[in-house]
């Protein structure tokens, strides 16, 4: 078989299962750390249950992903998980799923590894959502999941620090209600409601318009200009207030 013919055949096999996201469909990339429990608790010994150093590494990874060739209007992080909401009209790489999954996983892995000084890996999958309502629901889900995970993590590590084994701790908190878990922490003088919001609600990154006061020497007067800045929000709202925040992001993207 001649080279040109061979190449045509091989390209056919290579792209036979290419999937594309239809135009008009929202895409959210879900990027998760692989084996991060061992990485953070054994290899690097980050403070449990939450460590600001680890949070900042994840935030910097988010910033990198927002500036590596994809138009992202919102990045959300909790623990070792990142969710990226793309502009509705993004057409990078022809909206090929294999490109988004491979490149975003690679970019996240490379950035985080370089900052940490250790090999770290992320996987990626694309969630396809046909309506804005479902986009809001997705981030509401992740926001509420962050709250539950934070409560479980504080309970788990508090009991581990008190000498309980992994199995004893898991069995002890399994099946307990949210109120019972909060009471468990309260009995140890830990008020879950007053813990830092970023631990309970995650961190959001998005663009904001900022006003700047300058001076026009020709007209000899102050002038106000605007520029877009990347906001890192460690105090996200919750519940309906979070939904309204998300609707505003979607509205600004549509404008």
Coordinates of C-alpha atoms in Angstrom, one line a residue:
X1 CA 0.0 0.0 0.0
X2 CA 1.4 3.4 -1.0
X3 CA 2.0 6.0 1.7
X4 CA -0.8 8.3 0.7
X5 CA -3.3 5.4 0.7
X6 CA -1.9 4.1 4.0
X7 CA -2.2 7.5 5.6
X8 CA -5.8 7.8 4.4
X9 CA -6.7 4.5 6.0
X10 CA -5.0 5.2 9.3
X11 CA -6.6 8.7 9.5
X12 CA -9.9 7.0 9.1
X13 CA -9.2 4.7 12.0
X14 CA -7.8 7.6 14.1
X15 CA -10.9 9.7 13.7
X16 CA -13.6 7.1 13.4
X17 CA -14.9 7.7 16.8
X18 CA -14.5 11.5 17.0
X19 CA -17.5 13.0 18.8
X20 CA -18.4 16.7 18.5
X21 CA -20.5 18.8 20.8
X22 CA -23.4 20.3 18.9
X23 CA -23.5 24.1 18.5
X24 CA -25.8 25.8 21.0
X25 CA -25.0 23.3 23.7
X26 CA -23.2 24.5 26.8
X27 CA -20.0 22.6 27.8
X28 CA -18.6 22.2 31.3
X29 CA -15.3 20.5 31.7
X30 CA -15.0 18.5 34.9
X31 CA -11.3 18.0 35.8
X32 CA -10.4 15.8 38.8
X33 CA -7.1 14.9 40.5
X34 CA -6.0 11.2 40.1
X35 CA -4.8 9.6 43.3
X36 CA -4.8 12.9 45.2
X37 CA -5.6 11.4 48.6
X38 CA -2.3 9.7 48.6
X39 CA -0.5 12.7 47.0
X40 CA -1.8 15.2 49.5
X41 CA -1.9 13.2 52.7
X42 CA 1.2 10.9 52.3
X43 CA 3.5 12.2 49.6
X44 CA 3.3 15.9 50.3
X45 CA 1.7 15.8 53.8
X46 CA -0.7 18.8 53.3
X47 CA -2.6 19.7 56.4
X48 CA -5.9 17.9 56.8
X49 CA -8.8 18.5 56.2
X50 CA -7.9 21.7 54.4
X51 CA -4.7 23.4 53.5
X52 CA -4.4 26.9 52.1
X53 CA -1.3 26.0 50.2
X54 CA -3.2 23.2 48.3
X55 CA -6.1 25.6 47.7
X56 CA -3.8 28.1 46.2
X57 CA -2.2 25.5 43.9
X58 CA -5.7 24.6 42.6
X59 CA -6.6 28.3 42.1
X60 CA -3.4 28.9 40.1
X61 CA -4.3 25.8 38.0
X62 CA -7.7 27.3 37.4
X63 CA -6.2 30.5 36.2
X64 CA -3.9 28.7 33.9
X65 CA -6.8 26.7 32.4
X66 CA -8.7 30.0 31.8
X67 CA -5.7 31.3 29.8
X68 CA -4.6 28.3 27.7
X69 CA -6.6 28.8 24.5
X70 CA -10.2 28.1 25.7
X71 CA -12.8 30.8 26.4
X72 CA -13.9 30.1 29.9
X73 CA -16.5 32.3 31.6
X74 CA -16.4 30.6 35.0
X75 CA -14.1 28.3 36.8
X76 CA -15.1 26.6 40.0
X77 CA -12.9 24.7 42.4
X78 CA -13.5 22.5 45.4
X79 CA -10.9 20.2 46.8
X80 CA -9.1 18.5 43.9
X81 CA -11.9 19.2 41.5
X82 CA -12.2 21.9 38.8
X83 CA -15.3 22.8 36.7
X84 CA -14.9 25.0 33.7
X85 CA -17.9 26.7 32.0
X86 CA -17.0 27.6 28.4
X87 CA -18.5 30.4 26.3
X88 CA -21.6 29.1 24.6
X89 CA -20.2 29.9 21.2
X90 CA -16.7 28.5 21.7
X91 CA -15.5 26.7 18.6
X92 CA -11.9 25.8 19.6
X93 CA -10.7 22.5 18.0
X94 CA -14.1 22.2 16.2
X95 CA -15.7 21.3 19.6
X96 CA -14.1 17.8 19.4
X97 CA -14.4 16.0 22.7
X98 CA -11.1 14.2 22.5
X99 CA -9.3 17.4 22.1
X100 CA -10.9 19.1 25.1
X101 CA -10.5 16.0 27.3
X102 CA -6.9 15.4 26.4
X103 CA -5.7 19.0 26.3
X104 CA -7.4 20.1 29.5
X105 CA -6.2 17.1 31.5
X106 CA -2.7 17.6 30.2
X107 CA -2.6 21.4 30.9
X108 CA -3.9 20.9 34.4
X109 CA -1.5 18.0 35.1
X110 CA 1.5 20.0 33.8
X111 CA 0.7 23.2 35.6
X112 CA 0.0 21.6 38.9
X113 CA 3.1 19.3 38.7
X114 CA 5.4 22.2 37.9
X115 CA 4.2 24.2 40.9
X116 CA 4.2 21.3 43.3
X117 CA 7.5 19.8 42.2
X118 CA 5.9 16.4 42.1
X119 CA 4.2 14.4 39.4
X120 CA 0.4 14.9 39.6
X121 CA -2.3 13.8 37.1
X122 CA -5.8 15.0 36.3
X123 CA -8.5 13.4 34.2
X124 CA -11.2 15.4 32.3
X125 CA -14.7 14.8 31.0
X126 CA -17.1 17.1 29.3
X127 CA -20.6 17.6 30.5
X128 CA -23.0 18.7 27.7
X129 CA -25.9 20.8 28.9
X130 CA -28.6 22.0 26.5
X131 CA -30.1 24.8 28.7
X132 CA -29.0 27.6 31.0
X133 CA -31.2 26.1 33.8
X134 CA -29.1 22.9 33.7
X135 CA -25.9 25.0 33.8
X136 CA -27.2 26.6 37.0
X137 CA -28.3 23.3 38.4
X138 CA -24.8 21.8 37.7
X139 CA -23.0 24.4 39.7
X140 CA -25.6 24.4 42.5
X141 CA -25.0 20.6 42.7
X142 CA -21.2 21.1 43.0
X143 CA -21.6 24.0 45.5
X144 CA -23.8 21.9 47.7
X145 CA -21.5 18.9 47.3
X146 CA -18.6 21.0 48.6
X147 CA -20.6 21.8 51.7
X148 CA -21.3 18.1 52.4
X149 CA -17.7 17.1 51.7
X150 CA -16.4 19.8 54.0
X151 CA -18.6 18.7 56.9
X152 CA -17.6 15.1 56.4
X153 CA -13.9 16.0 56.1
X154 CA -13.9 18.0 59.3
X155 CA -15.7 15.2 61.2
X156 CA -13.4 12.5 59.7
X157 CA -10.1 14.2 60.4
X158 CA -11.2 15.3 63.9
X159 CA -11.9 11.7 64.9
X160 CA -8.7 10.5 63.2
X161 CA -6.7 13.0 65.2
X162 CA -8.4 11.7 68.3
X163 CA -6.9 8.2 67.6
X164 CA -9.7 6.4 65.8
X165 CA -8.7 4.2 62.9
X166 CA -9.9 4.8 59.3
X167 CA -12.5 2.0 59.6
X168 CA -13.7 3.2 63.0
X169 CA -14.1 6.8 61.8
X170 CA -15.9 5.8 58.7
X171 CA -18.3 3.6 60.6
X172 CA -18.9 6.2 63.3
X173 CA -20.0 9.0 60.9
X174 CA -21.7 6.9 58.3
X175 CA -25.4 7.4 58.2
X176 CA -25.4 10.4 60.6
X177 CA -27.4 13.5 59.6
X178 CA -26.0 16.9 58.8
X179 CA -27.2 18.1 62.1
X180 CA -25.6 15.3 64.0
X181 CA -22.3 15.9 62.2
X182 CA -22.4 19.6 63.1
X183 CA -23.2 18.6 66.7
X184 CA -20.2 16.3 66.7
X185 CA -17.9 19.2 65.7
X186 CA -19.6 21.6 68.1
X187 CA -18.9 19.1 71.0
X188 CA -15.2 19.6 70.1
X189 CA -15.6 23.4 70.1
X190 CA -15.6 23.6 66.2
X191 CA -18.5 25.7 64.9
X192 CA -19.0 24.5 61.3
X193 CA -21.0 27.6 60.4
X194 CA -18.1 29.9 61.2
X195 CA -15.4 28.0 59.2
X196 CA -14.0 29.8 56.1
X197 CA -16.5 29.9 53.3
X198 CA -14.0 28.6 50.7
X199 CA -13.8 25.3 52.6
X200 CA -17.6 24.9 52.5
X201 CA -18.6 26.4 49.2
X202 CA -15.5 26.2 47.0
X203 CA -13.8 29.0 45.1
X204 CA -15.0 30.8 41.9
X205 CA -13.0 32.6 39.2
X206 CA -14.6 35.0 36.7
X207 CA -14.1 38.2 34.9
X208 CA -15.2 41.5 36.4
X209 CA -15.2 45.1 35.0
X210 CA -13.2 47.4 37.2
X211 CA -13.3 51.2 37.0
X212 CA -10.0 53.1 37.0
X213 CA -9.5 56.8 37.5
X214 CA -6.9 58.3 35.2
X215 CA -5.9 61.8 34.1
X216 CA -6.3 63.3 30.6
X217 CA -3.5 66.0 30.3
X218 CA -5.0 67.4 27.1
X219 CA -8.3 68.2 28.8
X220 CA -6.7 68.7 32.2
X221 CA -9.3 66.5 34.0
X222 CA -9.8 63.1 35.5
X223 CA -11.3 60.4 33.3
X224 CA -12.8 57.1 34.3
X225 CA -12.0 54.0 32.2
X226 CA -12.9 50.3 32.7
X227 CA -10.9 47.2 32.3
X228 CA -11.7 43.5 32.9
X229 CA -9.9 41.7 35.7
X230 CA -10.0 38.1 36.9
X231 CA -11.7 37.8 40.2
X232 CA -10.9 35.0 42.6
X233 CA -13.9 34.7 44.9
X234 CA -13.3 32.9 48.2
X235 CA -16.8 33.8 49.6
X236 CA -19.3 32.5 47.1
X237 CA -23.0 32.7 48.0
X238 CA -25.1 29.6 48.5
X239 CA -28.6 28.5 47.6
X240 CA -30.8 30.9 45.7
X241 CA -28.2 33.6 46.0
X242 CA -25.7 31.4 44.2
X243 CA -28.3 30.7 41.5
X244 CA -28.7 34.4 40.9
X245 CA -25.0 34.9 40.8
X246 CA -24.8 32.2 38.1
X247 CA -27.6 33.7 36.1
X248 CA -25.8 37.1 36.1
X249 CA -22.7 35.3 34.7
X250 CA -24.7 33.7 32.0
X251 CA -26.4 37.0 31.1
X252 CA -23.1 38.9 30.9
X253 CA -21.7 36.1 28.6
X254 CA -24.8 36.5 26.3
X255 CA -24.3 40.2 26.2

